[in-house]
């Protein structure tokens, strides 16, 4: 075992391995990087956080407040409705220990901005990311709007940091939480063994659906807790929950729902399952990689998990897999099932790495591994990756 059961954020001081500066002057998209362009206080480049009042936006502000401070001004931006709601409620999000006003999203919000991080839904990014680029910013986008655009790199710094430098549209995309964690873990193993196929089952937290998902599960739990016999007869949970399924097609409380995303397509795949396939291929640079996924929503607030069956070109061993994973950036191995030590969402929530356990070689195929991985989908799966990419871009030298 390399690592033990996490006990919250303090279990992993500083989170994953630090970033290296992305040197070189061959950046495409914009006139080099922001590289020290002064913010409002002259202390560094100006960063805009779009969607600052949302679930991922709030986590990003907390992460920015505890990481090395490379930014000058950090400007908080959200939709006019969200900005008004924050003002009317007297709420000012805190960033770097200072309560900060939220500005309404419009063209003026990007004036003087060097890097703009988008944390909201696809439609906001699709409409406003090109506006931010036109105003001179480099965009780091956390939505699905640009992930599969061939002119937009899809970046996980632990795997393909170099890709962030080639951005013809001035946009760098961050993958879904599932593809991000899966790529970090399987990418490390691919470098040694040669990845050939993945079969994945996900166990996804409701926060993947944003605040409506969290609110729906909490409301459902309140509905079912009064009936101590619920879950013992056909349809009793569904009747107790009634119409309060929120963004899910069935109750999540006392249940699992084998569907996330939109669709299905003609063959029955959801958009989440196909997206996991397409994004993982793009991140790893393996366009022909065989991937089959079944995505399931479970009654967990935060923390996505995956059961992974990975096939390789070369023979594998558990010992070597442990060694590779333990030395890879952004991964912690927690794998002593005889002592009850393996990752669970309840243990890894609030931490930065991807946690890996239950690593086994297939009894039927010496070239296949089974493993279980778990990560905080709001931190490691979203906000942290956005912060890391933004720091990579900020570290680029200015064009001469």
PDB file of C-alpha atoms in Angstrom, residues 18-227:
ATOM      1  CA  UNK A  18       3.121  21.300  -8.525  1.00  0.00           C
ATOM      2  CA  UNK A  19       3.089  22.621 -12.060  1.00  0.00           C
ATOM      3  CA  UNK A  20       6.156  23.171 -14.151  1.00  0.00           C
ATOM      4  CA  UNK A  21       6.260  26.285 -16.276  1.00  0.00           C
ATOM      5  CA  UNK A  22       5.406  25.630 -19.904  1.00  0.00           C
ATOM      6  CA  UNK A  23       8.445  27.191 -21.476  1.00  0.00           C
ATOM      7  CA  UNK A  24       9.041  27.971 -25.120  1.00  0.00           C
ATOM      8  CA  UNK A  25       7.786  30.720 -27.358  1.00  0.00           C
ATOM      9  CA  UNK A  26       5.809  28.658 -29.865  1.00  0.00           C
ATOM     10  CA  UNK A  27       2.389  29.397 -28.399  1.00  0.00           C
ATOM     11  CA  UNK A  28      -0.364  29.660 -30.979  1.00  0.00           C
ATOM     12  CA  UNK A  29      -3.352  31.872 -30.202  1.00  0.00           C
ATOM     13  CA  UNK A  30      -2.890  35.386 -28.945  1.00  0.00           C
ATOM     14  CA  UNK A  31       0.416  37.227 -28.837  1.00  0.00           C
ATOM     15  CA  UNK A  32       2.226  34.667 -26.757  1.00  0.00           C
ATOM     16  CA  UNK A  33       0.958  34.126 -23.225  1.00  0.00           C
ATOM     17  CA  UNK A  34      -0.083  36.759 -20.703  1.00  0.00           C
ATOM     18  CA  UNK A  35       3.345  36.241 -19.063  1.00  0.00           C
ATOM     19  CA  UNK A  36       3.380  38.917 -16.418  1.00  0.00           C
ATOM     20  CA  UNK A  37       0.934  41.319 -18.037  1.00  0.00           C
ATOM     21  CA  UNK A  38       0.027  43.583 -15.153  1.00  0.00           C
ATOM     22  CA  UNK A  39      -3.324  43.282 -13.438  1.00  0.00           C
ATOM     23  CA  UNK A  40      -5.126  46.148 -11.777  1.00  0.00           C
ATOM     24  CA  UNK A  41      -2.592  46.115  -8.973  1.00  0.00           C
ATOM     25  CA  UNK A  42       0.403  45.516 -11.274  1.00  0.00           C
ATOM     26  CA  UNK A  43       1.189  42.287  -9.465  1.00  0.00           C
ATOM     27  CA  UNK A  44       0.566  39.843 -12.293  1.00  0.00           C
ATOM     28  CA  UNK A  45      -1.886  38.923 -15.035  1.00  0.00           C
ATOM     29  CA  UNK A  46      -5.561  39.635 -14.558  1.00  0.00           C
ATOM     30  CA  UNK A  47      -7.793  36.588 -14.131  1.00  0.00           C
ATOM     31  CA  UNK A  48     -11.554  36.557 -14.662  1.00  0.00           C
ATOM     32  CA  UNK A  49     -13.634  33.752 -13.127  1.00  0.00           C
ATOM     33  CA  UNK A  50     -16.915  33.415 -15.022  1.00  0.00           C
ATOM     34  CA  UNK A  51     -19.575  31.569 -13.016  1.00  0.00           C
ATOM     35  CA  UNK A  52     -18.065  32.656  -9.714  1.00  0.00           C
ATOM     36  CA  UNK A  53     -21.254  32.053  -7.709  1.00  0.00           C
ATOM     37  CA  UNK A  54     -21.808  28.500  -8.986  1.00  0.00           C
ATOM     38  CA  UNK A  55     -20.772  25.228  -7.360  1.00  0.00           C
ATOM     39  CA  UNK A  56     -17.534  24.803  -9.342  1.00  0.00           C
ATOM     40  CA  UNK A  57     -16.856  28.538  -9.246  1.00  0.00           C
ATOM     41  CA  UNK A  58     -16.975  28.554  -5.452  1.00  0.00           C
ATOM     42  CA  UNK A  59     -14.534  25.650  -5.247  1.00  0.00           C
ATOM     43  CA  UNK A  60     -12.226  27.388  -7.726  1.00  0.00           C
ATOM     44  CA  UNK A  61     -12.128  30.556  -5.599  1.00  0.00           C
ATOM     45  CA  UNK A  62     -11.142  28.472  -2.566  1.00  0.00           C
ATOM     46  CA  UNK A  63      -8.392  26.752  -4.570  1.00  0.00           C
ATOM     47  CA  UNK A  64      -7.075  30.057  -5.936  1.00  0.00           C
ATOM     48  CA  UNK A  65      -6.941  31.371  -2.383  1.00  0.00           C
ATOM     49  CA  UNK A  66      -4.649  28.588  -1.163  1.00  0.00           C
ATOM     50  CA  UNK A  67      -2.343  28.065  -4.146  1.00  0.00           C
ATOM     51  CA  UNK A  68       0.735  30.115  -4.998  1.00  0.00           C
ATOM     52  CA  UNK A  69      -0.551  33.564  -5.918  1.00  0.00           C
ATOM     53  CA  UNK A  70       0.466  34.269  -9.507  1.00  0.00           C
ATOM     54  CA  UNK A  71      -2.395  36.657 -10.243  1.00  0.00           C
ATOM     55  CA  UNK A  72      -2.858  40.375 -10.059  1.00  0.00           C
ATOM     56  CA  UNK A  73      -6.553  41.193 -10.083  1.00  0.00           C
ATOM     57  CA  UNK A  74      -9.005  38.289  -9.801  1.00  0.00           C
ATOM     58  CA  UNK A  75     -12.259  39.527 -11.263  1.00  0.00           C
ATOM     59  CA  UNK A  76     -15.467  37.661 -10.404  1.00  0.00           C
ATOM     60  CA  UNK A  77     -18.099  37.491 -13.133  1.00  0.00           C
ATOM     61  CA  UNK A  78     -21.463  35.777 -13.459  1.00  0.00           C
ATOM     62  CA  UNK A  79     -24.711  36.090 -15.342  1.00  0.00           C
ATOM     63  CA  UNK A  80     -26.628  39.301 -14.653  1.00  0.00           C
ATOM     64  CA  UNK A  81     -29.251  37.276 -12.755  1.00  0.00           C
ATOM     65  CA  UNK A  82     -26.639  35.588 -10.545  1.00  0.00           C
ATOM     66  CA  UNK A  83     -24.790  38.849  -9.947  1.00  0.00           C
ATOM     67  CA  UNK A  84     -28.027  40.587  -8.927  1.00  0.00           C
ATOM     68  CA  UNK A  85     -28.963  37.700  -6.642  1.00  0.00           C
ATOM     69  CA  UNK A  86     -25.585  37.896  -4.910  1.00  0.00           C
ATOM     70  CA  UNK A  87     -25.944  41.651  -4.396  1.00  0.00           C
ATOM     71  CA  UNK A  88     -29.537  41.438  -3.162  1.00  0.00           C
ATOM     72  CA  UNK A  89     -28.557  38.733  -0.664  1.00  0.00           C
ATOM     73  CA  UNK A  90     -25.602  40.817   0.485  1.00  0.00           C
ATOM     74  CA  UNK A  91     -23.206  38.062  -0.551  1.00  0.00           C
ATOM     75  CA  UNK A  92     -19.693  38.804  -1.720  1.00  0.00           C
ATOM     76  CA  UNK A  93     -17.590  35.716  -2.424  1.00  0.00           C
ATOM     77  CA  UNK A  94     -14.230  35.615  -0.691  1.00  0.00           C
ATOM     78  CA  UNK A  95     -11.075  35.167  -2.718  1.00  0.00           C
ATOM     79  CA  UNK A  96      -7.584  35.433  -1.209  1.00  0.00           C
ATOM     80  CA  UNK A  97      -9.257  36.455   2.037  1.00  0.00           C
ATOM     81  CA  UNK A  98     -11.052  39.475   0.558  1.00  0.00           C
ATOM     82  CA  UNK A  99     -14.785  39.783  -0.067  1.00  0.00           C
ATOM     83  CA  UNK A 100     -15.097  40.586  -3.761  1.00  0.00           C
ATOM     84  CA  UNK A 101     -17.945  42.035  -5.802  1.00  0.00           C
ATOM     85  CA  UNK A 102     -19.446  39.927  -8.604  1.00  0.00           C
ATOM     86  CA  UNK A 103     -19.720  41.754 -11.934  1.00  0.00           C
ATOM     87  CA  UNK A 104     -22.446  41.080 -14.480  1.00  0.00           C
ATOM     88  CA  UNK A 105     -21.393  39.159 -17.577  1.00  0.00           C
ATOM     89  CA  UNK A 106     -21.043  41.510 -20.524  1.00  0.00           C
ATOM     90  CA  UNK A 107     -18.316  42.610 -22.940  1.00  0.00           C
ATOM     91  CA  UNK A 108     -16.934  45.168 -20.499  1.00  0.00           C
ATOM     92  CA  UNK A 109     -16.330  42.430 -17.918  1.00  0.00           C
ATOM     93  CA  UNK A 110     -13.375  41.221 -20.026  1.00  0.00           C
ATOM     94  CA  UNK A 111     -11.660  44.575 -20.451  1.00  0.00           C
ATOM     95  CA  UNK A 112      -8.013  44.190 -19.454  1.00  0.00           C
ATOM     96  CA  UNK A 113      -8.399  40.486 -18.674  1.00  0.00           C
ATOM     97  CA  UNK A 114      -5.449  38.223 -19.574  1.00  0.00           C
ATOM     98  CA  UNK A 115      -6.965  34.835 -18.692  1.00  0.00           C
ATOM     99  CA  UNK A 116     -10.690  34.047 -18.369  1.00  0.00           C
ATOM    100  CA  UNK A 117     -11.786  30.805 -16.705  1.00  0.00           C
ATOM    101  CA  UNK A 118     -15.329  29.684 -17.495  1.00  0.00           C
ATOM    102  CA  UNK A 119     -16.985  27.382 -14.931  1.00  0.00           C
ATOM    103  CA  UNK A 120     -20.612  27.484 -16.079  1.00  0.00           C
ATOM    104  CA  UNK A 121     -22.868  25.669 -18.552  1.00  0.00           C
ATOM    105  CA  UNK A 122     -22.189  25.056 -22.230  1.00  0.00           C
ATOM    106  CA  UNK A 123     -24.449  27.826 -23.491  1.00  0.00           C
ATOM    107  CA  UNK A 124     -22.631  30.518 -21.474  1.00  0.00           C
ATOM    108  CA  UNK A 125     -19.233  29.403 -22.760  1.00  0.00           C
ATOM    109  CA  UNK A 126     -20.423  29.057 -26.353  1.00  0.00           C
ATOM    110  CA  UNK A 127     -21.772  32.627 -26.292  1.00  0.00           C
ATOM    111  CA  UNK A 128     -19.142  34.433 -24.245  1.00  0.00           C
ATOM    112  CA  UNK A 129     -15.807  32.628 -24.654  1.00  0.00           C
ATOM    113  CA  UNK A 130     -15.298  34.022 -28.186  1.00  0.00           C
ATOM    114  CA  UNK A 131     -16.142  37.474 -26.825  1.00  0.00           C
ATOM    115  CA  UNK A 132     -13.460  37.138 -24.151  1.00  0.00           C
ATOM    116  CA  UNK A 133     -10.924  36.027 -26.777  1.00  0.00           C
ATOM    117  CA  UNK A 134     -11.835  38.977 -28.990  1.00  0.00           C
ATOM    118  CA  UNK A 135     -11.183  41.278 -26.008  1.00  0.00           C
ATOM    119  CA  UNK A 136      -7.656  39.826 -25.699  1.00  0.00           C
ATOM    120  CA  UNK A 137      -8.069  37.085 -23.089  1.00  0.00           C
ATOM    121  CA  UNK A 138      -7.009  33.453 -23.266  1.00  0.00           C
ATOM    122  CA  UNK A 139     -10.000  31.322 -22.275  1.00  0.00           C
ATOM    123  CA  UNK A 140      -9.852  28.214 -20.079  1.00  0.00           C
ATOM    124  CA  UNK A 141     -13.238  26.539 -20.455  1.00  0.00           C
ATOM    125  CA  UNK A 142     -14.697  23.967 -18.085  1.00  0.00           C
ATOM    126  CA  UNK A 143     -17.898  23.322 -20.039  1.00  0.00           C
ATOM    127  CA  UNK A 144     -18.489  20.836 -22.833  1.00  0.00           C
ATOM    128  CA  UNK A 145     -18.864  23.535 -25.492  1.00  0.00           C
ATOM    129  CA  UNK A 146     -15.395  23.199 -27.027  1.00  0.00           C
ATOM    130  CA  UNK A 147     -13.983  19.871 -25.801  1.00  0.00           C
ATOM    131  CA  UNK A 148     -14.173  18.071 -29.120  1.00  0.00           C
ATOM    132  CA  UNK A 149     -13.374  21.087 -31.318  1.00  0.00           C
ATOM    133  CA  UNK A 150     -10.254  20.082 -33.299  1.00  0.00           C
ATOM    134  CA  UNK A 151      -8.868  23.607 -32.885  1.00  0.00           C
ATOM    135  CA  UNK A 152      -9.240  23.551 -29.087  1.00  0.00           C
ATOM    136  CA  UNK A 153      -6.810  21.493 -26.979  1.00  0.00           C
ATOM    137  CA  UNK A 154      -8.330  19.311 -24.253  1.00  0.00           C
ATOM    138  CA  UNK A 155      -5.844  19.478 -21.408  1.00  0.00           C
ATOM    139  CA  UNK A 156      -5.021  17.593 -18.235  1.00  0.00           C
ATOM    140  CA  UNK A 157      -1.686  19.040 -17.038  1.00  0.00           C
ATOM    141  CA  UNK A 158      -0.529  15.741 -15.500  1.00  0.00           C
ATOM    142  CA  UNK A 159      -0.982  14.069 -18.905  1.00  0.00           C
ATOM    143  CA  UNK A 160      -0.633  16.538 -21.802  1.00  0.00           C
ATOM    144  CA  UNK A 161       0.398  19.942 -20.475  1.00  0.00           C
ATOM    145  CA  UNK A 162       2.218  20.685 -23.744  1.00  0.00           C
ATOM    146  CA  UNK A 163      -1.106  20.712 -25.608  1.00  0.00           C
ATOM    147  CA  UNK A 164      -2.188  23.930 -23.865  1.00  0.00           C
ATOM    148  CA  UNK A 165       0.335  25.891 -25.924  1.00  0.00           C
ATOM    149  CA  UNK A 166      -1.347  25.113 -29.265  1.00  0.00           C
ATOM    150  CA  UNK A 167      -4.671  26.954 -29.240  1.00  0.00           C
ATOM    151  CA  UNK A 168      -5.650  28.432 -32.613  1.00  0.00           C
ATOM    152  CA  UNK A 169      -8.961  29.741 -31.241  1.00  0.00           C
ATOM    153  CA  UNK A 170      -7.423  31.163 -28.063  1.00  0.00           C
ATOM    154  CA  UNK A 171      -9.366  28.601 -26.003  1.00  0.00           C
ATOM    155  CA  UNK A 172      -8.158  25.663 -23.876  1.00  0.00           C
ATOM    156  CA  UNK A 173     -10.795  23.136 -22.772  1.00  0.00           C
ATOM    157  CA  UNK A 174     -10.891  21.130 -19.556  1.00  0.00           C
ATOM    158  CA  UNK A 175     -12.494  17.666 -19.739  1.00  0.00           C
ATOM    159  CA  UNK A 176     -15.378  16.199 -17.807  1.00  0.00           C
ATOM    160  CA  UNK A 177     -14.609  14.949 -14.309  1.00  0.00           C
ATOM    161  CA  UNK A 178     -14.812  11.325 -15.435  1.00  0.00           C
ATOM    162  CA  UNK A 179     -12.496  11.688 -18.420  1.00  0.00           C
ATOM    163  CA  UNK A 180     -10.053  13.724 -16.357  1.00  0.00           C
ATOM    164  CA  UNK A 181      -9.614  11.163 -13.578  1.00  0.00           C
ATOM    165  CA  UNK A 182      -9.631   8.230 -15.983  1.00  0.00           C
ATOM    166  CA  UNK A 183      -6.965   9.839 -18.177  1.00  0.00           C
ATOM    167  CA  UNK A 184      -4.656  10.635 -15.260  1.00  0.00           C
ATOM    168  CA  UNK A 185      -4.720   7.039 -14.022  1.00  0.00           C
ATOM    169  CA  UNK A 186      -4.769   5.101 -17.282  1.00  0.00           C
ATOM    170  CA  UNK A 187      -2.336   7.514 -18.937  1.00  0.00           C
ATOM    171  CA  UNK A 188       0.301   6.676 -16.331  1.00  0.00           C
ATOM    172  CA  UNK A 189      -0.191   2.955 -16.961  1.00  0.00           C
ATOM    173  CA  UNK A 190      -0.285   3.412 -20.755  1.00  0.00           C
ATOM    174  CA  UNK A 191       3.238   4.844 -20.768  1.00  0.00           C
ATOM    175  CA  UNK A 192       4.535   1.546 -19.389  1.00  0.00           C
ATOM    176  CA  UNK A 193       2.201  -1.152 -20.701  1.00  0.00           C
ATOM    177  CA  UNK A 194       0.501   0.262 -23.837  1.00  0.00           C
ATOM    178  CA  UNK A 195      -3.234   0.732 -23.342  1.00  0.00           C
ATOM    179  CA  UNK A 196      -5.516  -1.110 -25.798  1.00  0.00           C
ATOM    180  CA  UNK A 197      -9.025  -1.151 -24.281  1.00  0.00           C
ATOM    181  CA  UNK A 198     -11.067   0.212 -21.375  1.00  0.00           C
ATOM    182  CA  UNK A 199     -14.357  -1.007 -19.932  1.00  0.00           C
ATOM    183  CA  UNK A 200     -15.649   1.440 -17.337  1.00  0.00           C
ATOM    184  CA  UNK A 201     -18.612   1.701 -14.975  1.00  0.00           C
ATOM    185  CA  UNK A 202     -19.046   5.062 -13.269  1.00  0.00           C
ATOM    186  CA  UNK A 203     -20.710   5.818  -9.940  1.00  0.00           C
ATOM    187  CA  UNK A 204     -21.378   9.529 -10.204  1.00  0.00           C
ATOM    188  CA  UNK A 205     -22.221  11.999  -7.456  1.00  0.00           C
ATOM    189  CA  UNK A 206     -25.245  14.245  -7.831  1.00  0.00           C
ATOM    190  CA  UNK A 207     -23.100  17.397  -7.721  1.00  0.00           C
ATOM    191  CA  UNK A 208     -22.160  16.516 -11.295  1.00  0.00           C
ATOM    192  CA  UNK A 209     -25.581  17.971 -12.130  1.00  0.00           C
ATOM    193  CA  UNK A 210     -24.753  21.165 -10.235  1.00  0.00           C
ATOM    194  CA  UNK A 211     -26.756  22.717  -7.434  1.00  0.00           C
ATOM    195  CA  UNK A 212     -30.079  21.304  -8.739  1.00  0.00           C
ATOM    196  CA  UNK A 213     -28.659  17.797  -8.350  1.00  0.00           C
ATOM    197  CA  UNK A 214     -27.508  18.441  -4.791  1.00  0.00           C
ATOM    198  CA  UNK A 215     -30.833  20.031  -3.838  1.00  0.00           C
ATOM    199  CA  UNK A 216     -32.765  17.134  -5.374  1.00  0.00           C
ATOM    200  CA  UNK A 217     -30.906  14.466  -3.414  1.00  0.00           C
ATOM    201  CA  UNK A 218     -31.199  16.351  -0.116  1.00  0.00           C
ATOM    202  CA  UNK A 219     -34.941  16.818  -0.668  1.00  0.00           C
ATOM    203  CA  UNK A 220     -35.364  13.148  -1.584  1.00  0.00           C
ATOM    204  CA  UNK A 221     -33.468  12.035   1.514  1.00  0.00           C
ATOM    205  CA  UNK A 222     -35.799  14.170   3.630  1.00  0.00           C
ATOM    206  CA  UNK A 223     -38.776  12.472   1.945  1.00  0.00           C
ATOM    207  CA  UNK A 224     -37.617   8.901   2.439  1.00  0.00           C
ATOM    208  CA  UNK A 225     -36.179   9.158   5.952  1.00  0.00           C
ATOM    209  CA  UNK A 226     -39.668   9.273   7.478  1.00  0.00           C
ATOM    210  CA  UNK A 227     -40.573   5.874   6.038  1.00  0.00           C
TER     211      UNK A 227
END
